[in-house]
Coordinates of C-alpha atoms in Angstrom, one line a residue:
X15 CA -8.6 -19.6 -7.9
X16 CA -7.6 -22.8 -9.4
X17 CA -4.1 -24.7 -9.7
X18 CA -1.8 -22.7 -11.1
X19 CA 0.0 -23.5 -15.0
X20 CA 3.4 -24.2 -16.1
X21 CA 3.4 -20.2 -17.3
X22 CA 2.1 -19.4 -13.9
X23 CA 4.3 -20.7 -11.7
X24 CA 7.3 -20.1 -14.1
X25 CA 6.8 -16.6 -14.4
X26 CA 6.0 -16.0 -10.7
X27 CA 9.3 -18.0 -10.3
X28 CA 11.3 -14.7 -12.5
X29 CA 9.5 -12.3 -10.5
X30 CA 11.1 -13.9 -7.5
X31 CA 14.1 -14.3 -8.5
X32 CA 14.8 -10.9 -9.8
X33 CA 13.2 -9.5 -6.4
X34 CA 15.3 -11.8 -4.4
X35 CA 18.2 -10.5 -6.2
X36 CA 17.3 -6.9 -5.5
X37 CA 16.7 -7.7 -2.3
X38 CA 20.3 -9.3 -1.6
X39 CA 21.4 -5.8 -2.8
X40 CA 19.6 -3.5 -1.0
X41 CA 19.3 -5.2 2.4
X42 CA 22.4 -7.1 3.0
X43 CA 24.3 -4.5 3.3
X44 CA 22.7 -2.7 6.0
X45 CA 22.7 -6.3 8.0
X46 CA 26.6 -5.9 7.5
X47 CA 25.6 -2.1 9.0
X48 CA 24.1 -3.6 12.0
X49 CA 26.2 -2.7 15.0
X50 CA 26.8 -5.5 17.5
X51 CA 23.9 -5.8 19.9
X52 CA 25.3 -5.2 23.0
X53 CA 23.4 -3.9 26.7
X54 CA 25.1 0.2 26.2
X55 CA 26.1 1.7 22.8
X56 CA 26.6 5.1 22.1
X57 CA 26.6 6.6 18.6
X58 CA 29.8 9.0 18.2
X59 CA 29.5 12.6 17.9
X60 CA 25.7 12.8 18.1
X61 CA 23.7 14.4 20.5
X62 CA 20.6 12.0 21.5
X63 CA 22.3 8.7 22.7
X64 CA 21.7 4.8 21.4
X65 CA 21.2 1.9 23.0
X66 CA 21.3 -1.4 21.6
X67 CA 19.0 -3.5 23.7
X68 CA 16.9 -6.9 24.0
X69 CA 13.1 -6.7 24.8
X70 CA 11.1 -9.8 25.9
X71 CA 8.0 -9.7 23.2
X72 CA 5.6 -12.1 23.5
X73 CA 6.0 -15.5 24.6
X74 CA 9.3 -15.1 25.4
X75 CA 11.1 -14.2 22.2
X76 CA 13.8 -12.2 21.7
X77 CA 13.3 -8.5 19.4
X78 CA 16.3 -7.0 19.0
X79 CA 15.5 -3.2 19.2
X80 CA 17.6 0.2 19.8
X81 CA 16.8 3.1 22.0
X82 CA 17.2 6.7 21.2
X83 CA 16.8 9.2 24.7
X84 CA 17.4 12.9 24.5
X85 CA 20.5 14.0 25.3
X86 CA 19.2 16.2 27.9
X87 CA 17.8 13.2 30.1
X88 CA 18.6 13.6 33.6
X89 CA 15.9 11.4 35.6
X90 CA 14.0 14.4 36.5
X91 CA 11.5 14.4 33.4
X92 CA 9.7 12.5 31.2
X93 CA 9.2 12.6 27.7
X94 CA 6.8 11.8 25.0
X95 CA 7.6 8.0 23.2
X96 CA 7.4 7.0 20.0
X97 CA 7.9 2.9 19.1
X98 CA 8.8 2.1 15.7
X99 CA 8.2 -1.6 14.1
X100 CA 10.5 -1.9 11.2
X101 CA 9.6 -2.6 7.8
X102 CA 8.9 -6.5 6.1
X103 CA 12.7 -8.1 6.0
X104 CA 13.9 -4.5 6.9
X105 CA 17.1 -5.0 9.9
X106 CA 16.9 -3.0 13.3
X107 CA 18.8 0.0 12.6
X108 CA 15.7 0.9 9.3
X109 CA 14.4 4.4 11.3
X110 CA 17.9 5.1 13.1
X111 CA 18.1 8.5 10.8
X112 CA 14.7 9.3 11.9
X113 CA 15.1 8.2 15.6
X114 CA 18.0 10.4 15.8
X115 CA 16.0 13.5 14.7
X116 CA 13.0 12.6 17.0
X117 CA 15.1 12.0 20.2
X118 CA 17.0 15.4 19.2
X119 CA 13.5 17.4 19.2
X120 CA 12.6 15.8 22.7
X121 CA 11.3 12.2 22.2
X122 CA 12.4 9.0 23.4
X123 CA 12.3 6.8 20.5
X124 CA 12.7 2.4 20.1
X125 CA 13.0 0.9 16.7
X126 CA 12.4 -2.9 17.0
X127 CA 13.1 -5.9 14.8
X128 CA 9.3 -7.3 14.3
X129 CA 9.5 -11.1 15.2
X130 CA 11.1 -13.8 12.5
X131 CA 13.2 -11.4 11.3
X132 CA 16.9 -10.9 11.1
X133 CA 18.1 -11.3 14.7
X134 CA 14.6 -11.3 15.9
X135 CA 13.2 -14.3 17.7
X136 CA 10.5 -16.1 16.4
X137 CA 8.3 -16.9 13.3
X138 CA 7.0 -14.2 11.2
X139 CA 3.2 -13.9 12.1
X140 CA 2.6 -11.5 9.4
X141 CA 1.1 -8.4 11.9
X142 CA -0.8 -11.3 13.6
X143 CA -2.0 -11.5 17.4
X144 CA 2.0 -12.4 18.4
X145 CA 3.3 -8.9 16.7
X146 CA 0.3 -7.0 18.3
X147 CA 1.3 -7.8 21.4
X148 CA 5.1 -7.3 20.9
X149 CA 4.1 -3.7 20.5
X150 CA 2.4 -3.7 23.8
X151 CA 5.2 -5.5 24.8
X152 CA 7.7 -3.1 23.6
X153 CA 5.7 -0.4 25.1
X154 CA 5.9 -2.1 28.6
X155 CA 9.6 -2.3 28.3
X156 CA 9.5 1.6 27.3
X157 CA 7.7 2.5 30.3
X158 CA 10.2 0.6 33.0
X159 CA 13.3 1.3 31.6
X160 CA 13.1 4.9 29.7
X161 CA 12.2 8.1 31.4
X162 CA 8.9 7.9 28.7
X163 CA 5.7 9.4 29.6
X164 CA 3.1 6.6 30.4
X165 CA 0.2 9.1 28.6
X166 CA 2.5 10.1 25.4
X167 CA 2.7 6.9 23.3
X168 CA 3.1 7.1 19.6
X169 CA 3.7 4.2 17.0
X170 CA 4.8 5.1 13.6
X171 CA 6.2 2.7 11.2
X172 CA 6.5 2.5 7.1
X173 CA 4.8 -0.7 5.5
X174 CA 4.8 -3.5 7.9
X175 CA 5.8 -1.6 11.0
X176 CA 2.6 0.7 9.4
X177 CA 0.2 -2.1 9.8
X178 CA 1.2 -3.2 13.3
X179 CA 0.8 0.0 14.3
X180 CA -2.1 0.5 13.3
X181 CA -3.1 -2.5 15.1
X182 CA -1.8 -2.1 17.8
X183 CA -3.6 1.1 18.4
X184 CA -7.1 -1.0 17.9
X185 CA -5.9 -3.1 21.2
X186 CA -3.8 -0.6 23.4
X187 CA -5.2 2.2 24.5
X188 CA -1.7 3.9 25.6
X189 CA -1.1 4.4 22.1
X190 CA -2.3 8.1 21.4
X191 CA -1.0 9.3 18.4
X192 CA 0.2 6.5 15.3
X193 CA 1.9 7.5 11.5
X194 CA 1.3 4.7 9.1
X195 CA 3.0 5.4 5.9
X196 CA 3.3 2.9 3.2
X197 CA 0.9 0.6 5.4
X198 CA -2.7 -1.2 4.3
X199 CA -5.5 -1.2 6.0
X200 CA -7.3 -4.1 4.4
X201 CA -5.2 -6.7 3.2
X202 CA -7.4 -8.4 1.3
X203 CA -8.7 -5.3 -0.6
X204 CA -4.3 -4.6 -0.9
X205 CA -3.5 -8.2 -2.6
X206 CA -6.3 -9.1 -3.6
X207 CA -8.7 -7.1 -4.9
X208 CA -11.0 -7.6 -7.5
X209 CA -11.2 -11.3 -6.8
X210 CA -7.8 -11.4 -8.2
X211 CA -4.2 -12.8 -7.1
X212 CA -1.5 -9.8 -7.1
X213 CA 1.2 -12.4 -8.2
X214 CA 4.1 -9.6 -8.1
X215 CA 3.1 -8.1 -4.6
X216 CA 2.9 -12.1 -2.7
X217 CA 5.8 -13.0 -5.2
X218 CA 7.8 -10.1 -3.6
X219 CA 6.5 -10.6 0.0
X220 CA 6.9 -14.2 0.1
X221 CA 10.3 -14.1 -1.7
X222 CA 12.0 -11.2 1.0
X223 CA 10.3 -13.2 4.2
X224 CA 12.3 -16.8 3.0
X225 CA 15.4 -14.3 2.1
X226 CA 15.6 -11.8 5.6
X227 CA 13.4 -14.7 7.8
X228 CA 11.9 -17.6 9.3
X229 CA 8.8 -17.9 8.0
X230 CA 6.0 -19.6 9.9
X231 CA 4.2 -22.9 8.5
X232 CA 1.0 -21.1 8.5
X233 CA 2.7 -18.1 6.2
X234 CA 4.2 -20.7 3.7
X235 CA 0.5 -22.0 3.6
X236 CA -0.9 -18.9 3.0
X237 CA 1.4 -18.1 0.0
X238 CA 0.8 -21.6 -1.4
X239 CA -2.3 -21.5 -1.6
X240 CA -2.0 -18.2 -3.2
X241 CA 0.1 -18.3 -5.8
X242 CA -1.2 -21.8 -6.8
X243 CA -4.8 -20.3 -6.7
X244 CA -6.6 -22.5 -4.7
X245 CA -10.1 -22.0 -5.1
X246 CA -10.8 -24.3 -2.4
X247 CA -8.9 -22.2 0.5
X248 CA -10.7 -18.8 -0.6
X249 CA -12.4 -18.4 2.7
X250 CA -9.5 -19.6 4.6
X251 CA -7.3 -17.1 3.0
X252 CA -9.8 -14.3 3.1
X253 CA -10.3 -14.9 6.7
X254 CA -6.4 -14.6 7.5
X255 CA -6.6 -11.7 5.6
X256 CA -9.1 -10.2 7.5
X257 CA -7.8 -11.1 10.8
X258 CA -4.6 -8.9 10.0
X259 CA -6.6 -5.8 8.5
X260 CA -7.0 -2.7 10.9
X261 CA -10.1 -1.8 9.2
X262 CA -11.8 -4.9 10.6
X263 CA -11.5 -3.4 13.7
X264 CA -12.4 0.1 12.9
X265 CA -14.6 0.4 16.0
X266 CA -11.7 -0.2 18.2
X267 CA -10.0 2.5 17.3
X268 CA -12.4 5.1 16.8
X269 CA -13.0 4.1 20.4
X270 CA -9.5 4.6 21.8
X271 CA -9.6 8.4 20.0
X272 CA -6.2 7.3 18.2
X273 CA -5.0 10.4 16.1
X274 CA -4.4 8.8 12.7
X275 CA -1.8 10.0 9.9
X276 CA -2.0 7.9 6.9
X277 CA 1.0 8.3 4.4
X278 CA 0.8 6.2 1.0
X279 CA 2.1 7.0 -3.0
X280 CA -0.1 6.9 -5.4
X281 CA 1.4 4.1 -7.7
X282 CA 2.0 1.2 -3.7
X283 CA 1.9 -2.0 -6.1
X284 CA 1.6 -3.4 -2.7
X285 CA -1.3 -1.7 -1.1
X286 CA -2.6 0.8 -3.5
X287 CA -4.2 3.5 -2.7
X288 CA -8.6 2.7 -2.4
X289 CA -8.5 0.9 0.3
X290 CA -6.1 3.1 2.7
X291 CA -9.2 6.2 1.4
X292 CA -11.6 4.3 2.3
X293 CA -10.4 3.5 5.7
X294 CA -9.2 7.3 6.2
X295 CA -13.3 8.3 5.3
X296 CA -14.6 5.7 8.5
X297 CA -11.8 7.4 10.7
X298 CA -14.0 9.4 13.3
X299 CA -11.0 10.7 15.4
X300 CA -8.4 13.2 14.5
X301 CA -7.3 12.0 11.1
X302 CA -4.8 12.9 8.2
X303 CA -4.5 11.6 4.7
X304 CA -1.8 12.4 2.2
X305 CA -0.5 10.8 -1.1
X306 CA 1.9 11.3 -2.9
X307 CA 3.6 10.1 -6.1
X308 CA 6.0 6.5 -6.0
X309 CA 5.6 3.3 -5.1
X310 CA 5.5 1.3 -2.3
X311 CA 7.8 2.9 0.7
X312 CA 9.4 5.7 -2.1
X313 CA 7.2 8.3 -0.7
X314 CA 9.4 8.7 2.5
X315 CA 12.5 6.3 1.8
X316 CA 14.9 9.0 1.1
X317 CA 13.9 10.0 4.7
X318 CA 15.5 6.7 6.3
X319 CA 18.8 8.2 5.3
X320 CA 18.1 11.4 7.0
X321 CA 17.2 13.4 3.4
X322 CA 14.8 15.9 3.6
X323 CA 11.6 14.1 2.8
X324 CA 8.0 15.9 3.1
X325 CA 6.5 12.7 5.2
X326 CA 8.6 12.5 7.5
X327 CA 8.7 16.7 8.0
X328 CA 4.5 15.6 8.6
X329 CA 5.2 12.9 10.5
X330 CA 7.3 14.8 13.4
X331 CA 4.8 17.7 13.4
X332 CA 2.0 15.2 13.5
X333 CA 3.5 13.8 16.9
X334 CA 4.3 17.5 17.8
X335 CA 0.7 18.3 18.1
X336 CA -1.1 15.5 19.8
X337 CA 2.0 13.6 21.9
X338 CA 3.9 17.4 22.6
X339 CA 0.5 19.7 22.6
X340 CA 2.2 21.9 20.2
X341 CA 0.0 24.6 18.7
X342 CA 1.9 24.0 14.8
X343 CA -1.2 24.0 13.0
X344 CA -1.4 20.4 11.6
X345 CA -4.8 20.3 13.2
X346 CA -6.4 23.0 11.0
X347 CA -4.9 22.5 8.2
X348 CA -6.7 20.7 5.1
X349 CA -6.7 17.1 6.3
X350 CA -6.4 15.5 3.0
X351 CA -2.9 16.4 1.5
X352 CA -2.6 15.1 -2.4
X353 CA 0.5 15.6 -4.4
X354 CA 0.1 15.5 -8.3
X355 CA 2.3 13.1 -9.9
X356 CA 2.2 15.5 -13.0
X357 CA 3.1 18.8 -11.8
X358 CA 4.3 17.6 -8.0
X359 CA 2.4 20.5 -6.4
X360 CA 0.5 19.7 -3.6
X361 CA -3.5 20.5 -2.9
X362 CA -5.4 20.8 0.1
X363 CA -8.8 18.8 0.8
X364 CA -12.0 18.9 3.7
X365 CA -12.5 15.3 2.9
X366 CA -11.4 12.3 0.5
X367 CA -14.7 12.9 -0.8
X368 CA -14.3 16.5 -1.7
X369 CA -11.3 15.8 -4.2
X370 CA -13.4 15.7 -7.3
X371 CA -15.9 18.6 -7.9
X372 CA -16.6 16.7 -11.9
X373 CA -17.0 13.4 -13.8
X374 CA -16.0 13.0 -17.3
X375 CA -17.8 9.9 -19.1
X376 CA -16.7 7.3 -21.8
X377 CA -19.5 5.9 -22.8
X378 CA -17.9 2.1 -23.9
X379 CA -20.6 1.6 -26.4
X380 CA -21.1 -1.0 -28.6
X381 CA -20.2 -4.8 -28.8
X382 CA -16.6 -5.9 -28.6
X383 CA -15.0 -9.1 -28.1
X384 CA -11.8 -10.6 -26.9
X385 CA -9.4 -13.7 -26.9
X386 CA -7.6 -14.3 -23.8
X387 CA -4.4 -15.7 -22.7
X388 CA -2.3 -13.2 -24.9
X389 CA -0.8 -10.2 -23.5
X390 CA -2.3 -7.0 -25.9
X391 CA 1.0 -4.8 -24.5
X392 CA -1.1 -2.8 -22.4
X393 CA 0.0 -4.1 -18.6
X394 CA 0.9 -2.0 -14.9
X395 CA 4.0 -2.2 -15.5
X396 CA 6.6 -4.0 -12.7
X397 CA 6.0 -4.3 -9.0
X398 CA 7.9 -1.0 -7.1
X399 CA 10.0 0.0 -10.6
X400 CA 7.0 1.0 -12.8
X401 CA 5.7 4.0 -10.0
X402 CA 9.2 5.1 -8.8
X403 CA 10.2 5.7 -13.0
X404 CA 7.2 7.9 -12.6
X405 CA 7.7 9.2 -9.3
X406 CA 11.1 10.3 -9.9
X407 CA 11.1 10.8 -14.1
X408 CA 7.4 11.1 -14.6
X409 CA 7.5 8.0 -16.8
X410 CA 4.8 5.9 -16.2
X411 CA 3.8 2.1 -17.8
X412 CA 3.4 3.3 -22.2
X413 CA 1.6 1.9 -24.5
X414 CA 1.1 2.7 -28.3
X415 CA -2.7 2.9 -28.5
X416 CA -2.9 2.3 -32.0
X417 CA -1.1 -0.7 -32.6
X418 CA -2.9 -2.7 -29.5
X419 CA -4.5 -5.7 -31.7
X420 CA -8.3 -5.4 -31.2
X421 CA -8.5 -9.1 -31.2
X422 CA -7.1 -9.6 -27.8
X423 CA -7.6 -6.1 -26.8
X424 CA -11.1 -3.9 -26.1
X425 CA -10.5 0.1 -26.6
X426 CA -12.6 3.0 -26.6
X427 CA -11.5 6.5 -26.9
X428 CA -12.3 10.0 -25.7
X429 CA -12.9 13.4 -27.5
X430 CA -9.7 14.9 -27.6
X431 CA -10.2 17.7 -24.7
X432 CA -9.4 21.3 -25.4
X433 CA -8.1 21.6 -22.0
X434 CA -6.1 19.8 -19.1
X435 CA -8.0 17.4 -17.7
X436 CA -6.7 17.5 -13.5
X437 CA -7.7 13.6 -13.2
X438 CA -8.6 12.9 -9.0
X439 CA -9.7 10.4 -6.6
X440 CA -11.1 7.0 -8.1
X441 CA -11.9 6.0 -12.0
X442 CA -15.1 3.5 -12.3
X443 CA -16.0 1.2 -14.6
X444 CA -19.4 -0.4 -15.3
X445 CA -20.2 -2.9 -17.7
X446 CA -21.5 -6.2 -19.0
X447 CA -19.9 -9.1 -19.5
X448 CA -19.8 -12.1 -20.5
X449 CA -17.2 -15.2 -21.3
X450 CA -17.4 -18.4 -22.6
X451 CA -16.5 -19.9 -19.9
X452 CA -17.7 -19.9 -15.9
X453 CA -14.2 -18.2 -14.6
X454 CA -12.2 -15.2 -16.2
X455 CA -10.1 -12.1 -15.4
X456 CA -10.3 -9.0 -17.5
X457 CA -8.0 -5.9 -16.8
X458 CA -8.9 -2.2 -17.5
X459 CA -6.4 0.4 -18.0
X460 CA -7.2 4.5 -18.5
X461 CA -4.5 5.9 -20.2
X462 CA -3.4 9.3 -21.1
X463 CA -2.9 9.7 -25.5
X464 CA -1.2 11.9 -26.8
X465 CA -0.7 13.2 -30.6
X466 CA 1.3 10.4 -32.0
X467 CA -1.1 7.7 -30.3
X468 CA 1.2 7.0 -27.3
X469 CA -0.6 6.2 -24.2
X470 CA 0.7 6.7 -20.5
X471 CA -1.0 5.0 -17.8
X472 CA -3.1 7.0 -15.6
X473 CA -4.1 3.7 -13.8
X474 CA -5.5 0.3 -13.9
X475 CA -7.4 -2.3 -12.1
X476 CA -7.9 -6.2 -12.4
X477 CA -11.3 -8.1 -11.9
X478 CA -12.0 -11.8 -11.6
X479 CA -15.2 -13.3 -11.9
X480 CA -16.1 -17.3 -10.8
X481 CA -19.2 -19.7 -11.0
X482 CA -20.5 -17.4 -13.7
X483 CA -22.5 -19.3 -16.6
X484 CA -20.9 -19.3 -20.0
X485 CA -22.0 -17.0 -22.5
X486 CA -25.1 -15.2 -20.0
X487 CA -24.1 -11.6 -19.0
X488 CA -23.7 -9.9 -16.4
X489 CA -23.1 -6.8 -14.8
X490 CA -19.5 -5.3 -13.8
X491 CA -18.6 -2.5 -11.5
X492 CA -15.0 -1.9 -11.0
X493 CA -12.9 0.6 -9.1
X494 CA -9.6 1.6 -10.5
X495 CA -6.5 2.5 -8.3
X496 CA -7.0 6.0 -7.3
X497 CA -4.8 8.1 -8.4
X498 CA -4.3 12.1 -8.9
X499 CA -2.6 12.7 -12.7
X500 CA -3.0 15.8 -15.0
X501 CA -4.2 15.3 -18.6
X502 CA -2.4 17.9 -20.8
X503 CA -4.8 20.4 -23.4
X504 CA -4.7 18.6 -26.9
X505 CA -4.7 14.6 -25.5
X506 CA -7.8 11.8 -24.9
X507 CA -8.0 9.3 -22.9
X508 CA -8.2 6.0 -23.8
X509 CA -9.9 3.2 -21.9
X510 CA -8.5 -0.4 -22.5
X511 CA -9.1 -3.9 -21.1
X512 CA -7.1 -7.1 -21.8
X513 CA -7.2 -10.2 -20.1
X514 CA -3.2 -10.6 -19.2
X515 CA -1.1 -8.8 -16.7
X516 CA 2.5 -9.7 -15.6
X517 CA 1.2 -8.1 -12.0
X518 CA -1.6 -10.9 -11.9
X519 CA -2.3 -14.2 -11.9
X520 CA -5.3 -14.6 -14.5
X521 CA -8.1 -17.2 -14.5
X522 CA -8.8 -17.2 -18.3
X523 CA -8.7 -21.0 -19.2
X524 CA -7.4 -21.3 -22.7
X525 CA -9.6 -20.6 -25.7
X526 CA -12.3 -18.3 -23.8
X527 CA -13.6 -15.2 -25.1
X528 CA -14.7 -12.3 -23.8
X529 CA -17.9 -10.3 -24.8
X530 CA -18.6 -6.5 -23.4
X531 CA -21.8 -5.2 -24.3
X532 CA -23.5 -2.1 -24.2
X533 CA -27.5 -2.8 -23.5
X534 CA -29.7 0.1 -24.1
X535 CA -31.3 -0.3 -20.9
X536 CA -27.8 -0.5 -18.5
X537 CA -25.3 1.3 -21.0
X538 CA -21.6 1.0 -20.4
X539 CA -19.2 3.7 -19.2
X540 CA -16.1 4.8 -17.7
X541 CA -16.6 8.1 -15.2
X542 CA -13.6 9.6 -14.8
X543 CA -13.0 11.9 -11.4
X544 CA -11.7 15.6 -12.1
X545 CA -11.0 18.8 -10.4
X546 CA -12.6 21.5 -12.5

């Protein structure tokens, strides 16, 4: 991390522009959508009533929330809950599709603005200590003024109502069952993994917040210090990070017993895919785990407008079971529910670790060297467009293999495989490296070739290395987004790493080269997970 150049900042500027802009499209609207907060609403013509209310979260502030109750409340029952923290810059009425449908099948459901947002009180505290305990909060309220049952809380939200509830459920134990779809569960490991900046992702983040918020001086430091890539405030930064990651407090909630669902898509340019597995794998309690193809929130946004959606069918009868007691079968079903993005069928796993029975090697032999700075034309694409062309045309990131100049490019190629190749779970790559100077980034892509040499990108990962002394190697181990992608009879794969990627800021300084070796005694390789 270092201060940031002219290019840096300038291109980080586009990106949030162009996000901004999208943003002003897709959410302002539904701000004008916002019905008037007042004590009693009730939606016309459908059966579960709404309430537009104000809850006291904590410290005193203001979240502006809406309350769904059966329509067959009469006093003399209770029913199970199930809070929902909207999304990051998302308004209040995000989950009223779903809320509707919830309440209809028995539940008393409140959607809540999360704080610093829209007509939310507050500073965003970015699923800090202050949004944990608005949930608890929010539950309290639940409790005294809903005919909810005190032992049938849920939580379910999509991206940042994902990660508070998550959260939450590490500090309450009220909260029984929780659906995180879209969420992370390390946030470091989500933005910046492999030592390196996700410049798109923060740009996007950052961008919404100062668009649909108030964002607090502590956030505006955070994403300073970020984009500008200041070495100095690793720790710092690290250790925010960490303080807003359910997986640092793993023991918590295998503790409490919390039944887990974890939703995410394959391609989440926000919080891909590793780190949600590897949280699922640590998960002791009852525990689900399905991806699917898209980006970040595509997996079950057509279900915010009350579409049939797959995750949200899972989510209800995930609820069902442990809030309801209903015997539906989710329990003995395979936990781990993958969805190809190649053929869109789905397949059933024990375990996360049971998803490849096979590894297929590259060995990366041989001595190749790069120039950095220049983009080769290999790249992942654009933060949330890239993964929803390919979730909804199958069109992922291309590249022409071929014509990638060597000179800022390394590639190494496959046998051509006689037949489909059902690429799942994680892609590895180890090798040695070195540079010509102490701090670098390199990015390595596995692509699908076909015939005429075009590549499509089965996935990618970056890696940044610091403090290193120039031209003395060293070893590299680096996961690649997981990912689950078939390999049609007749094609290779191609393995490709450059040192320039419009997702990432890259620490290259200008006229370093990079060497990757092959030693005899630690050879290089790529191992490629597949389903035989």
């Amino acid at each position: 991390m270092r201060p940031s150049r002219t290019t840096q900042r300038a291109a980080v500027g586009t990106v949030s522009a162009a996000l901004l802009a999208t943003t002003v499209l897709t959410v302002a609207p539904a701000q004008a959508a916002t019905p008037p907060t007042a004590p009693t609403a009730t939606s016309s013509g459908s059966s579960a009533p709404v309430r537009f209310v104000d809850i006291e979260g904590d410290g005193g502030v203001t979240l502006k929330a809406n309350v769904f109750t059966p329509s067959d409340a009469d006093g003399t029952r209770r029913y199970p809950v199930i809070v929902l923290p909207t999304s990051w810059a998302t308004p209040q009425i995000e989950y009223m599709a779903q809320a509707k449908k919830l309440a209809d099948q028995g539940y008393v459901v409140v959607g809540y603005n999360t704080r610093g947002f829209w007509q939310s009180g507050g500073e965003i505290d970015t699923a800090g200590p202050k949004d944990v305990a608005d949930a608890q909060k929010v539950i309290d309220w639940t409790l005294a003024h809903t005919p909810a049952d005190p032992h049938k809380v849920g939580m379910a939200g999509v991206s940042y109502g994902a990660g508070i509830s998550l959260l939450a459920s590490a500090f309450d134990k009220r909260i029984k069952a929780v659906a995180a779809l879209s969420g992370w569960a390390d946030l470091v490991s989500s933005i910046y993994s492999g030592r390196t900046e996700h410049r798109q992702a923060a740009a996007f983040l950052g961008g919404t917040g100062e668009l649909t918020g108030r964002p607090s001086p502590e956030f505006r430091t955070i994403m300073k210090d970020f984009l500008a890539s200041n070495l100095d405030k690793e720790q710092d930064l690290i250790a925010w990070g960490r303080k807003r990651s359910p997986a640092t407090y793993l023991d918590k909630i295998n503790a409490n017993g919390t039944a887990i669902m974890l939703g995410n898509a394959w391609g989440d340019s926000i919080f891909p895919p590793n780190q949600t597995a590897d949280f699922y794998e640590k998960l002791t309690g009852p525990k689900r785990l399905e991806f699917r193809p898209g980006d970040h929130g595509t997996a079950e946004g057509l279900g915010l407008l009350g579409l049939p959606n797959d995750t949200w069918t899972d989510t209800q009868r995930w609820f069902d079971h442990y809030l309801k007691g209903a015997d539906n079968g989710v329990d003995r079903e395979s936990p781990v529910l993958l969805k190809s993005r190649s053929t869109g069928a789905y397949e059933g796993y024990k375990s996360w670790k049971d998803v490849p029975s096979g590894q297929r090697r590259i060995d990366l032999g041989g001595s190749k060297q790069i120039n950095t700075n220049w983009d080769s034309g290999a790249d992942g694409g654009l933060v949330i467009l890239s993964s929803m062309m390919d979730q909804f045309f199958r069109l992922p990131p291309i590249a022409s293999i071929p014509l990638l100049p060597r000179s800022v490019a390394a590639v190494w190629q496959s046998e051509r495989y006689a037949t489909a190749q059902r690429v799942r779970g994680t892609t590895r790559l180890h090798t040695t490296l070195s540079s010509t100077a102490e701090s670098g980034t390199a990015v390595a892509y596995l692509y699908d070739v076909g015939p005429l040499g075009i590549g499509k990108l089965v996935t990618h990962a970056p890696y940044t290395f610091h403090g290193k002394t120039p031209n003395q190697p060293f070893g590299v181990d680096l996961d690649l987004f997981s990912t689950a992608y078939d390999v049609p009879a007749g094609h290779h794969l191609a393995v490709v790493v450059d040192t320039v990627d419009p997702l990432y800021i890259e620490h290259n300084p200008g006229g370093a080269r990079l060497t990757f070796s092959s030693p005899a005694d630690d050879p290089s390789y790529v191992s490629v997970p597949v389903r035989d």
